[in-house]
Amino acid sequence: MRRVLLHLGLHKTGTTAAQSFLFENRSLIWPHHALVLPYRTRKTGLSEAATRYSVYGTPGAMSDFKDQMRHFLNSLEFGQKRGLVLSEENFSGLRPSRNVAVGYEAAPELASCLVGLIRDRFAGEEVHINLYYSLRQRGSWLRSLWAHDLQRSRLIQDFETFRARLVPVPSPQIAAEAVRDRLPSVSVRTEWLEDLQGLRYGPGNTFAEFLDLPPDKAGELVGPTRSNPRLPEDILQQMLEINRSDLDDAALIEQKAALVQRVQNDLIGSK
């Protein structure tokens, strides 16, 4: 039986650490599963095709994503037994803070498309498809979205204004439930980031369970080496002030990078 795990986000729910876990343990995964991470989905344009559909919602945009994804799946070598592990949060749509009017409305249709394509790829075979969504409590999720946009763009809204703008956007939990309703015959698993953080592999723990490696191989698994740590409040406020300044883009990027580097240096020095 082919086993497939599709980790489709959601954004700012520990996906960086989850993908780091998968990458760090790729040599243990690859004998059993083809491994697809954002480096490949974004390099090939698949991520952009998915987010384009989430923005425009047109049949043409869905057809484009479907055609690209079908071609990509056909290019993977599965052999006689290998399954698939894929992790890409943009396959649930554009980050909601950049797509407030729509949020994750496209997530059920994108998930349904992926499930159908995988069933087609393994037509005539027994295949067990698992959809996995990591979740986060709404307050800390919105805060993380704000911090991300503050660092990566010229966002000038304070957190309260930002949060008020995102009131219409459903929570990650509601988004995952919509997928479960759309695909009642598929296993849809959810885990809270707040619970995962206390486990041995953190956001990678769900994948360690799915891999179900023999004890000797499971003992070789390592935890994630990368994550997006929460920036201190004073650093976020400094970034907000920089974004509101009249600095040109190059100087703005340089100053924000220096702030992040200072935090990283402080973390290293505290260990």
mmCIF file with all atom_site columns, C-alpha atoms in Angstrom, residues 41-156:
data_model
loop_
_atom_site.group_PDB
_atom_site.id
_atom_site.type_symbol
_atom_site.label_atom_id
_atom_site.label_alt_id
_atom_site.label_comp_id
_atom_site.label_asym_id
_atom_site.label_entity_id
_atom_site.label_seq_id
_atom_site.pdbx_PDB_ins_code
_atom_site.Cartn_x
_atom_site.Cartn_y
_atom_site.Cartn_z
_atom_site.occupancy
_atom_site.B_iso_or_equiv
_atom_site.pdbx_formal_charge
_atom_site.auth_seq_id
_atom_site.auth_comp_id
_atom_site.auth_asym_id
_atom_site.auth_atom_id
_atom_site.pdbx_PDB_model_num
ATOM 1   C CA . THR A 1 41  ? 7.296   23.585 -5.168  1.00 0.00 ? 41  THR A CA 1
ATOM 2   C CA . ARG A 1 42  ? 8.395   27.220 -5.371  1.00 0.00 ? 42  ARG A CA 1
ATOM 3   C CA . LYS A 1 43  ? 11.212  26.659 -7.832  1.00 0.00 ? 43  LYS A CA 1
ATOM 4   C CA . THR A 1 44  ? 8.836   24.878 -10.214 1.00 0.00 ? 44  THR A CA 1
ATOM 5   C CA . GLY A 1 45  ? 6.071   27.495 -9.917  1.00 0.00 ? 45  GLY A CA 1
ATOM 6   C CA . LEU A 1 46  ? 3.595   25.168 -8.210  1.00 0.00 ? 46  LEU A CA 1
ATOM 7   C CA . SER A 1 47  ? 3.320   27.348 -5.122  1.00 0.00 ? 47  SER A CA 1
ATOM 8   C CA . GLU A 1 48  ? 2.592   30.425 -7.230  1.00 0.00 ? 48  GLU A CA 1
ATOM 9   C CA . ALA A 1 49  ? -0.029  28.536 -9.236  1.00 0.00 ? 49  ALA A CA 1
ATOM 10  C CA . ALA A 1 50  ? -1.823  27.526 -6.020  1.00 0.00 ? 50  ALA A CA 1
ATOM 11  C CA . THR A 1 51  ? -1.801  31.026 -4.558  1.00 0.00 ? 51  THR A CA 1
ATOM 12  C CA . ARG A 1 52  ? -2.948  32.475 -7.879  1.00 0.00 ? 52  ARG A CA 1
ATOM 13  C CA . TYR A 1 53  ? -5.999  30.244 -7.746  1.00 0.00 ? 53  TYR A CA 1
ATOM 14  C CA . SER A 1 54  ? -6.670  31.322 -4.153  1.00 0.00 ? 54  SER A CA 1
ATOM 15  C CA . VAL A 1 55  ? -6.672  34.971 -5.248  1.00 0.00 ? 55  VAL A CA 1
ATOM 16  C CA . TYR A 1 56  ? -8.675  34.729 -8.475  1.00 0.00 ? 56  TYR A CA 1
ATOM 17  C CA . GLY A 1 57  ? -10.645 31.503 -8.041  1.00 0.00 ? 57  GLY A CA 1
ATOM 18  C CA . THR A 1 58  ? -11.143 31.044 -11.772 1.00 0.00 ? 58  THR A CA 1
ATOM 19  C CA . PRO A 1 59  ? -11.461 27.727 -13.611 1.00 0.00 ? 59  PRO A CA 1
ATOM 20  C CA . GLY A 1 60  ? -8.426  28.711 -15.676 1.00 0.00 ? 60  GLY A CA 1
ATOM 21  C CA . ALA A 1 61  ? -6.290  29.239 -12.571 1.00 0.00 ? 61  ALA A CA 1
ATOM 22  C CA . MET A 1 62  ? -7.361  25.867 -11.172 1.00 0.00 ? 62  MET A CA 1
ATOM 23  C CA . SER A 1 63  ? -6.681  24.183 -14.501 1.00 0.00 ? 63  SER A CA 1
ATOM 24  C CA . ASP A 1 64  ? -3.200  25.696 -14.550 1.00 0.00 ? 64  ASP A CA 1
ATOM 25  C CA . PHE A 1 65  ? -2.438  24.413 -11.040 1.00 0.00 ? 65  PHE A CA 1
ATOM 26  C CA . LYS A 1 66  ? -3.836  20.985 -11.877 1.00 0.00 ? 66  LYS A CA 1
ATOM 27  C CA . ASP A 1 67  ? -1.824  20.657 -15.074 1.00 0.00 ? 67  ASP A CA 1
ATOM 28  C CA . GLN A 1 68  ? 1.422   21.734 -13.396 1.00 0.00 ? 68  GLN A CA 1
ATOM 29  C CA . MET A 1 69  ? 0.868   19.469 -10.411 1.00 0.00 ? 69  MET A CA 1
ATOM 30  C CA . ARG A 1 70  ? 0.027   16.468 -12.594 1.00 0.00 ? 70  ARG A CA 1
ATOM 31  C CA . HIS A 1 71  ? 3.215   16.982 -14.586 1.00 0.00 ? 71  HIS A CA 1
ATOM 32  C CA . PHE A 1 72  ? 5.216   17.299 -11.363 1.00 0.00 ? 72  PHE A CA 1
ATOM 33  C CA . LEU A 1 73  ? 3.793   14.105 -9.852  1.00 0.00 ? 73  LEU A CA 1
ATOM 34  C CA . ASN A 1 74  ? 4.515   12.225 -13.056 1.00 0.00 ? 74  ASN A CA 1
ATOM 35  C CA . SER A 1 75  ? 8.142   13.366 -12.850 1.00 0.00 ? 75  SER A CA 1
ATOM 36  C CA . LEU A 1 76  ? 8.668   11.783 -9.409  1.00 0.00 ? 76  LEU A CA 1
ATOM 37  C CA . GLU A 1 77  ? 10.154  8.311  -9.101  1.00 0.00 ? 77  GLU A CA 1
ATOM 38  C CA . PHE A 1 78  ? 8.002   6.160  -6.812  1.00 0.00 ? 78  PHE A CA 1
ATOM 39  C CA . GLY A 1 79  ? 9.200   2.694  -7.760  1.00 0.00 ? 79  GLY A CA 1
ATOM 40  C CA . GLN A 1 80  ? 7.137   -0.245 -6.545  1.00 0.00 ? 80  GLN A CA 1
ATOM 41  C CA . LYS A 1 81  ? 6.479   0.812  -2.973  1.00 0.00 ? 81  LYS A CA 1
ATOM 42  C CA . ARG A 1 82  ? 7.495   4.404  -2.227  1.00 0.00 ? 82  ARG A CA 1
ATOM 43  C CA . GLY A 1 83  ? 4.927   6.785  -0.858  1.00 0.00 ? 83  GLY A CA 1
ATOM 44  C CA . LEU A 1 84  ? 4.928   10.577 -0.710  1.00 0.00 ? 84  LEU A CA 1
ATOM 45  C CA . VAL A 1 85  ? 5.551   13.192 1.979   1.00 0.00 ? 85  VAL A CA 1
ATOM 46  C CA . LEU A 1 86  ? 4.814   16.759 0.908   1.00 0.00 ? 86  LEU A CA 1
ATOM 47  C CA . SER A 1 87  ? 4.882   19.964 2.937   1.00 0.00 ? 87  SER A CA 1
ATOM 48  C CA . GLU A 1 88  ? 3.813   23.283 1.411   1.00 0.00 ? 88  GLU A CA 1
ATOM 49  C CA . GLU A 1 89  ? 1.621   25.807 3.236   1.00 0.00 ? 89  GLU A CA 1
ATOM 50  C CA . ASN A 1 90  ? 0.932   27.766 0.049   1.00 0.00 ? 90  ASN A CA 1
ATOM 51  C CA . PHE A 1 91  ? -1.025  24.785 -1.240  1.00 0.00 ? 91  PHE A CA 1
ATOM 52  C CA . SER A 1 92  ? -3.796  26.063 1.030   1.00 0.00 ? 92  SER A CA 1
ATOM 53  C CA . GLY A 1 93  ? -3.670  29.474 -0.646  1.00 0.00 ? 93  GLY A CA 1
ATOM 54  C CA . LEU A 1 94  ? -2.018  32.831 -0.218  1.00 0.00 ? 94  LEU A CA 1
ATOM 55  C CA . ARG A 1 95  ? -1.156  33.900 3.327   1.00 0.00 ? 95  ARG A CA 1
ATOM 56  C CA . PRO A 1 96  ? -4.424  35.369 4.716   1.00 0.00 ? 96  PRO A CA 1
ATOM 57  C CA . SER A 1 97  ? -2.887  38.697 5.705   1.00 0.00 ? 97  SER A CA 1
ATOM 58  C CA . ARG A 1 98  ? -2.207  39.224 2.001   1.00 0.00 ? 98  ARG A CA 1
ATOM 59  C CA . ASN A 1 99  ? -5.628  37.929 0.950   1.00 0.00 ? 99  ASN A CA 1
ATOM 60  C CA . VAL A 1 100 ? -8.025  39.168 3.618   1.00 0.00 ? 100 VAL A CA 1
ATOM 61  C CA . ALA A 1 101 ? -11.145 39.131 1.446   1.00 0.00 ? 101 ALA A CA 1
ATOM 62  C CA . VAL A 1 102 ? -10.720 35.423 0.720   1.00 0.00 ? 102 VAL A CA 1
ATOM 63  C CA . GLY A 1 103 ? -8.667  33.972 3.582   1.00 0.00 ? 103 GLY A CA 1
ATOM 64  C CA . TYR A 1 104 ? -8.381  30.194 3.212   1.00 0.00 ? 104 TYR A CA 1
ATOM 65  C CA . GLU A 1 105 ? -11.564 29.773 1.148   1.00 0.00 ? 105 GLU A CA 1
ATOM 66  C CA . ALA A 1 106 ? -9.573  28.017 -1.582  1.00 0.00 ? 106 ALA A CA 1
ATOM 67  C CA . ALA A 1 107 ? -8.038  25.432 0.780   1.00 0.00 ? 107 ALA A CA 1
ATOM 68  C CA . PRO A 1 108 ? -10.786 22.762 0.382   1.00 0.00 ? 108 PRO A CA 1
ATOM 69  C CA . GLU A 1 109 ? -10.738 22.921 -3.411  1.00 0.00 ? 109 GLU A CA 1
ATOM 70  C CA . LEU A 1 110 ? -6.928  22.860 -3.582  1.00 0.00 ? 110 LEU A CA 1
ATOM 71  C CA . ALA A 1 111 ? -6.840  19.876 -1.214  1.00 0.00 ? 111 ALA A CA 1
ATOM 72  C CA . SER A 1 112 ? -9.494  18.087 -3.260  1.00 0.00 ? 112 SER A CA 1
ATOM 73  C CA . CYS A 1 113 ? -7.495  18.699 -6.432  1.00 0.00 ? 113 CYS A CA 1
ATOM 74  C CA . LEU A 1 114 ? -4.327  17.280 -4.858  1.00 0.00 ? 114 LEU A CA 1
ATOM 75  C CA . VAL A 1 115 ? -6.114  14.189 -3.569  1.00 0.00 ? 115 VAL A CA 1
ATOM 76  C CA . GLY A 1 116 ? -7.627  13.539 -6.991  1.00 0.00 ? 116 GLY A CA 1
ATOM 77  C CA . LEU A 1 117 ? -4.287  13.919 -8.755  1.00 0.00 ? 117 LEU A CA 1
ATOM 78  C CA . ILE A 1 118 ? -2.553  11.543 -6.356  1.00 0.00 ? 118 ILE A CA 1
ATOM 79  C CA . ARG A 1 119 ? -5.280  8.956  -6.817  1.00 0.00 ? 119 ARG A CA 1
ATOM 80  C CA . ASP A 1 120 ? -4.820  9.311  -10.564 1.00 0.00 ? 120 ASP A CA 1
ATOM 81  C CA . ARG A 1 121 ? -1.037  8.960  -10.224 1.00 0.00 ? 121 ARG A CA 1
ATOM 82  C CA . PHE A 1 122 ? -1.480  5.667  -8.383  1.00 0.00 ? 122 PHE A CA 1
ATOM 83  C CA . ALA A 1 123 ? -4.526  4.480  -10.315 1.00 0.00 ? 123 ALA A CA 1
ATOM 84  C CA . GLY A 1 124 ? -5.199  0.787  -9.787  1.00 0.00 ? 124 GLY A CA 1
ATOM 85  C CA . GLU A 1 125 ? -3.141  0.686  -6.579  1.00 0.00 ? 125 GLU A CA 1
ATOM 86  C CA . GLU A 1 126 ? -4.116  0.806  -2.944  1.00 0.00 ? 126 GLU A CA 1
ATOM 87  C CA . VAL A 1 127 ? -3.162  4.234  -1.592  1.00 0.00 ? 127 VAL A CA 1
ATOM 88  C CA . HIS A 1 128 ? -3.834  5.772  1.812   1.00 0.00 ? 128 HIS A CA 1
ATOM 89  C CA . ILE A 1 129 ? -3.840  9.587  1.706   1.00 0.00 ? 129 ILE A CA 1
ATOM 90  C CA . ASN A 1 130 ? -3.479  11.635 4.890   1.00 0.00 ? 130 ASN A CA 1
ATOM 91  C CA . LEU A 1 131 ? -4.016  15.390 4.989   1.00 0.00 ? 131 LEU A CA 1
ATOM 92  C CA . TYR A 1 132 ? -2.310  17.170 7.862   1.00 0.00 ? 132 TYR A CA 1
ATOM 93  C CA . TYR A 1 133 ? -2.886  20.716 9.093   1.00 0.00 ? 133 TYR A CA 1
ATOM 94  C CA . SER A 1 134 ? -0.975  22.249 11.968  1.00 0.00 ? 134 SER A CA 1
ATOM 95  C CA . LEU A 1 135 ? -3.050  24.793 13.893  1.00 0.00 ? 135 LEU A CA 1
ATOM 96  C CA . ARG A 1 136 ? -2.470  27.687 16.264  1.00 0.00 ? 136 ARG A CA 1
ATOM 97  C CA . GLN A 1 137 ? -4.629  29.612 18.678  1.00 0.00 ? 137 GLN A CA 1
ATOM 98  C CA . ARG A 1 138 ? -6.086  32.623 16.899  1.00 0.00 ? 138 ARG A CA 1
ATOM 99  C CA . GLY A 1 139 ? -4.478  35.314 19.065  1.00 0.00 ? 139 GLY A CA 1
ATOM 100 C CA . SER A 1 140 ? -0.907  34.088 18.727  1.00 0.00 ? 140 SER A CA 1
ATOM 101 C CA . TRP A 1 141 ? -1.528  33.203 15.060  1.00 0.00 ? 141 TRP A CA 1
ATOM 102 C CA . LEU A 1 142 ? -2.560  36.768 14.236  1.00 0.00 ? 142 LEU A CA 1
ATOM 103 C CA . ARG A 1 143 ? 0.389   38.102 16.214  1.00 0.00 ? 143 ARG A CA 1
ATOM 104 C CA . SER A 1 144 ? 2.750   35.888 14.226  1.00 0.00 ? 144 SER A CA 1
ATOM 105 C CA . LEU A 1 145 ? 1.217   37.010 10.935  1.00 0.00 ? 145 LEU A CA 1
ATOM 106 C CA . TRP A 1 146 ? 1.675   40.639 11.974  1.00 0.00 ? 146 TRP A CA 1
ATOM 107 C CA . ALA A 1 147 ? 5.298   40.074 12.996  1.00 0.00 ? 147 ALA A CA 1
ATOM 108 C CA . HIS A 1 148 ? 5.986   38.266 9.714   1.00 0.00 ? 148 HIS A CA 1
ATOM 109 C CA . ASP A 1 149 ? 4.506   41.031 7.591   1.00 0.00 ? 149 ASP A CA 1
ATOM 110 C CA . LEU A 1 150 ? 6.219   43.673 9.707   1.00 0.00 ? 150 LEU A CA 1
ATOM 111 C CA . GLN A 1 151 ? 9.581   42.062 8.973   1.00 0.00 ? 151 GLN A CA 1
ATOM 112 C CA . ARG A 1 152 ? 9.007   41.108 5.316   1.00 0.00 ? 152 ARG A CA 1
ATOM 113 C CA . SER A 1 153 ? 7.087   44.133 4.026   1.00 0.00 ? 153 SER A CA 1
ATOM 114 C CA . ARG A 1 154 ? 6.560   47.829 4.693   1.00 0.00 ? 154 ARG A CA 1
ATOM 115 C CA . LEU A 1 155 ? 3.583   47.212 6.964   1.00 0.00 ? 155 LEU A CA 1
ATOM 116 C CA . ILE A 1 156 ? 2.750   50.385 8.920   1.00 0.00 ? 156 ILE A CA 1
#
